mmCIF file of C-alpha atoms in Angstrom:
data_model
loop_
_atom_site.group_PDB
_atom_site.id
_atom_site.type_symbol
_atom_site.label_atom_id
_atom_site.label_comp_id
_atom_site.label_asym_id
_atom_site.label_seq_id
_atom_site.Cartn_x
_atom_site.Cartn_y
_atom_site.Cartn_z
ATOM 1 C CA MET A 25 -26.921 138.618 112.205
ATOM 2 C CA LYS A 26 -25.870 138.669 115.862
ATOM 3 C CA ILE A 27 -27.857 141.162 117.935
ATOM 4 C CA ALA A 28 -26.908 142.379 121.423
ATOM 5 C CA MET A 29 -29.928 143.073 123.616
ATOM 6 C CA ALA A 30 -30.117 144.811 126.983
ATOM 7 C CA ASN A 31 -32.745 146.434 129.158
ATOM 8 C CA ASP A 32 -33.647 147.679 132.582
ATOM 9 C CA HIS A 33 -36.658 146.668 134.641
ATOM 10 C CA ALA A 34 -38.988 148.873 132.544
ATOM 11 C CA GLY A 35 -37.995 147.097 129.337
ATOM 12 C CA THR A 36 -37.969 143.432 130.326
ATOM 13 C CA LYS A 37 -41.303 142.411 128.834
ATOM 14 C CA LEU A 38 -40.844 144.288 125.567
ATOM 15 C CA LYS A 39 -37.271 142.997 125.185
ATOM 16 C CA GLN A 40 -38.511 139.419 125.494
ATOM 17 C CA GLU A 41 -41.076 139.997 122.723
ATOM 18 C CA ILE A 42 -38.479 141.578 120.440
ATOM 19 C CA LYS A 43 -35.994 138.805 121.212
ATOM 20 C CA ALA A 44 -38.533 136.134 120.226
ATOM 21 C CA TYR A 45 -39.214 137.947 116.943
ATOM 22 C CA LEU A 46 -35.496 138.296 116.137
ATOM 23 C CA GLU A 47 -34.862 134.624 116.833
ATOM 24 C CA SER A 48 -37.839 133.654 114.655
ATOM 25 C CA GLU A 49 -36.183 135.630 111.846
ATOM 26 C CA GLY A 50 -33.015 133.555 112.256
ATOM 27 C CA HIS A 51 -30.919 136.101 114.144
ATOM 28 C CA GLU A 52 -28.689 135.107 117.035
ATOM 29 C CA VAL A 53 -29.459 137.163 120.141
ATOM 30 C CA LYS A 54 -26.971 137.752 122.926
ATOM 31 C CA ASP A 55 -29.060 138.847 125.899
ATOM 32 C CA PHE A 56 -27.134 140.948 128.430
ATOM 33 C CA GLY A 57 -30.122 141.245 130.802
ATOM 34 C CA THR A 58 -31.759 142.193 132.983
ATOM 35 C CA TYR A 59 -34.157 139.269 133.095
ATOM 36 C CA ASP A 60 -36.835 140.450 135.524
ATOM 37 C CA GLU A 61 -38.695 143.577 136.582
ATOM 38 C CA GLU A 62 -36.764 144.254 139.797
ATOM 39 C CA SER A 63 -35.380 147.794 139.969
ATOM 40 C CA CYS A 64 -31.855 147.916 138.544
ATOM 41 C CA ASP A 65 -29.257 150.242 137.053
ATOM 42 C CA LEU A 66 -29.495 150.445 133.264
ATOM 43 C CA SER A 67 -25.770 150.971 132.724
ATOM 44 C CA ASP A 68 -24.990 147.552 134.238
ATOM 45 C CA PHE A 69 -26.622 145.940 131.194
ATOM 46 C CA VAL A 70 -26.385 148.486 128.368
ATOM 47 C CA TYR A 71 -22.666 149.149 128.764
ATOM 48 C CA PRO A 72 -21.537 145.533 128.184
ATOM 49 C CA ALA A 73 -24.070 145.137 125.355
ATOM 50 C CA ALA A 74 -22.870 148.325 123.657
ATOM 51 C CA LYS A 75 -19.286 147.163 124.128
ATOM 52 C CA ALA A 76 -20.155 143.930 122.296
ATOM 53 C CA VAL A 77 -21.376 145.958 119.311
ATOM 54 C CA ALA A 78 -18.422 148.351 119.419
ATOM 55 C CA THR A 79 -15.887 145.491 119.394
ATOM 56 C CA GLY A 80 -17.670 143.585 116.628
ATOM 57 C CA GLU A 81 -18.738 140.693 118.841
ATOM 58 C CA CYS A 82 -22.296 141.609 117.810
ATOM 59 C CA ASP A 83 -23.425 143.261 114.579
ATOM 60 C CA ARG A 84 -26.099 145.508 116.064
ATOM 61 C CA GLY A 85 -27.835 146.224 119.364
ATOM 62 C CA ILE A 86 -31.394 146.753 120.522
ATOM 63 C CA PHE A 87 -31.830 148.194 124.005
ATOM 64 C CA VAL A 88 -35.091 148.800 125.882
ATOM 65 C CA ASP A 89 -35.536 151.012 128.917
ATOM 66 C CA GLY A 90 -38.357 153.225 130.156
ATOM 67 C CA VAL A 91 -37.972 155.986 127.575
ATOM 68 C CA GLY A 92 -34.999 154.912 125.427
ATOM 69 C CA TYR A 93 -32.825 157.944 126.044
ATOM 70 C CA GLY A 94 -30.891 156.462 128.951
ATOM 71 C CA SER A 95 -29.745 153.561 126.803
ATOM 72 C CA ALA A 96 -28.744 155.868 123.959
ATOM 73 C CA MET A 97 -26.790 158.157 126.278
ATOM 74 C CA ILE A 98 -24.809 155.250 127.718
ATOM 75 C CA ALA A 99 -24.196 153.500 124.402
ATOM 76 C CA ASN A 100 -23.113 156.625 122.528
ATOM 77 C CA LYS A 101 -20.188 157.116 124.909
ATOM 78 C CA LEU A 102 -18.384 154.255 123.152
ATOM 79 C CA GLN A 103 -16.460 154.704 119.939
ATOM 80 C CA GLY A 104 -18.181 152.975 117.042
ATOM 81 C CA ILE A 105 -21.673 153.146 118.524
ATOM 82 C CA PHE A 106 -24.328 155.116 116.698
ATOM 83 C CA ALA A 107 -27.382 154.686 118.914
ATOM 84 C CA VAL A 108 -30.756 156.208 118.102
ATOM 85 C CA VAL A 109 -34.071 156.448 119.905
ATOM 86 C CA CYS A 110 -37.017 155.720 117.624
ATOM 87 C CA GLN A 111 -40.697 156.062 118.434
ATOM 88 C CA ASP A 112 -42.125 155.211 115.015
ATOM 89 C CA PRO A 113 -41.155 153.194 111.923
ATOM 90 C CA PHE A 114 -40.518 156.316 109.807
ATOM 91 C CA CYS A 115 -37.776 157.462 112.200
ATOM 92 C CA ALA A 116 -36.361 153.929 112.274
ATOM 93 C CA ALA A 117 -36.050 153.916 108.478
ATOM 94 C CA LEU A 118 -34.331 157.303 108.439
ATOM 95 C CA ALA A 119 -32.007 156.300 111.283
ATOM 96 C CA ARG A 120 -30.694 153.469 109.117
ATOM 97 C CA GLN A 121 -30.911 155.157 105.688
ATOM 98 C CA HIS A 122 -29.354 158.502 106.589
ATOM 99 C CA ASN A 123 -27.220 157.654 109.630
ATOM 100 C CA ASP A 124 -26.309 153.951 109.429
ATOM 101 C CA SER A 125 -27.249 153.538 113.106
ATOM 102 C CA ASN A 126 -26.096 150.297 114.692
ATOM 103 C CA VAL A 127 -28.011 150.469 117.987
ATOM 104 C CA LEU A 128 -31.753 150.957 118.348
ATOM 105 C CA CYS A 129 -33.098 152.212 121.689
ATOM 106 C CA LEU A 130 -36.768 151.913 122.580
ATOM 107 C CA GLY A 131 -38.887 153.225 125.425
ATOM 108 C CA GLY A 132 -40.969 150.475 126.985
ATOM 109 C CA LYS A 133 -43.053 153.055 128.873
ATOM 110 C CA ILE A 134 -43.575 155.186 125.756
ATOM 111 C CA ILE A 135 -44.543 152.802 122.963
ATOM 112 C CA GLY A 136 -46.584 149.629 122.989
ATOM 113 C CA PRO A 137 -45.475 146.278 121.637
ATOM 114 C CA ALA A 138 -47.266 146.583 118.276
ATOM 115 C CA ILE A 139 -45.508 149.835 117.348
ATOM 116 C CA ALA A 140 -42.220 148.580 118.837
ATOM 117 C CA MET A 141 -42.311 145.500 116.609
ATOM 118 C CA GLU A 142 -42.912 147.621 113.502
ATOM 119 C CA ILE A 143 -39.990 149.854 114.491
ATOM 120 C CA VAL A 144 -37.720 146.833 114.971
ATOM 121 C CA LYS A 145 -38.804 145.248 111.663
ATOM 122 C CA THR A 146 -38.203 148.500 109.784
ATOM 123 C CA TRP A 147 -34.856 149.161 111.452
ATOM 124 C CA MET A 148 -33.616 145.605 110.892
ATOM 125 C CA HIS A 149 -34.612 145.526 107.207
ATOM 126 C CA THR A 150 -33.466 149.004 106.143
ATOM 127 C CA GLU A 151 -30.036 149.611 104.656
ATOM 128 C CA PRO A 152 -28.093 152.888 104.489
ATOM 129 C CA LEU A 153 -28.575 154.943 101.353
ATOM 130 C CA THR A 154 -25.604 154.718 99.002
ATOM 131 C CA ALA A 155 -25.864 158.162 97.399
ATOM 132 C CA GLU A 156 -22.643 160.148 97.816
ATOM 133 C CA LYS A 157 -24.221 162.876 99.967
ATOM 134 C CA TYR A 158 -25.444 160.366 102.574
ATOM 135 C CA GLN A 159 -22.165 158.460 102.637
ATOM 136 C CA ARG A 160 -20.224 161.738 102.998
ATOM 137 C CA ARG A 161 -22.395 162.743 105.972
ATOM 138 C CA ILE A 162 -22.061 159.334 107.614
ATOM 139 C CA GLN A 163 -18.273 159.491 107.228
ATOM 140 C CA LYS A 164 -18.166 162.941 108.853
ATOM 141 C CA VAL A 165 -20.048 161.626 111.879
ATOM 142 C CA LYS A 166 -17.707 158.639 112.064
ATOM 143 C CA ALA A 167 -14.714 161.001 112.012
ATOM 144 C CA ILE A 168 -16.168 162.991 114.926
ATOM 145 C CA ASP A 169 -16.814 159.710 116.735
ATOM 146 C CA ALA A 170 -13.218 158.560 116.211
ATOM 147 C CA ALA A 171 -11.832 161.887 117.423
ATOM 148 C CA HIS A 172 -13.928 162.268 120.564
ATOM 149 C CA CYS A 173 -15.563 159.064 121.809
ATOM 150 C CA VAL A 174 -13.959 156.640 124.219
ATOM 151 C CA PRO A 175 -12.142 153.788 122.410
ATOM 152 C CA VAL A 176 -13.323 150.376 123.545
ATOM 153 C CA LYS A 177 -10.707 148.326 125.357
#
C-alpha cells in the first residue's frame, strides 16, 4: 500500500518512527515533509499529502501535528478524504470499521510513540465492516462529501 505522510514541526520525530514501521511492513511511503523541527505552516505539507490520497496517487494518509486536529481540518476540505483523529487503538479500529477512514491524524504533543504505534498498527490492519447498516452509513457520508467538499483538481 502507498501511504502519504505529512507533518509540522511538532510531528517530525513521531512521523519518522511511523514511517520506519510502515516501510518495515512493506508499504511505500511518500513523505511530503516537513523534515525538521523548525516552525512551519502545517497546511504547506498536509494539503499536498491529502491531495495525493484524494486523487488516488496514494491509498491512505497518516499526518502528525501537535494535536492532530489541524491536519484533519485541512485534509477534510478535500473531496474523497475521510480524516480522523485517534488517540487510542479502540478509536482507530472504529474509525476504519464504521467509517472507512482513509487518513489518520495523530497529535505528537498528545500521545507518545508507543501508543501512536499501536494506533497506526490497528488502523492499518482494520477493514471496514461489511454489514449493510455500516455500508449504508458510509455511503451517506460519501454522498454528503460529494455534494459539499471541494473537488480535487
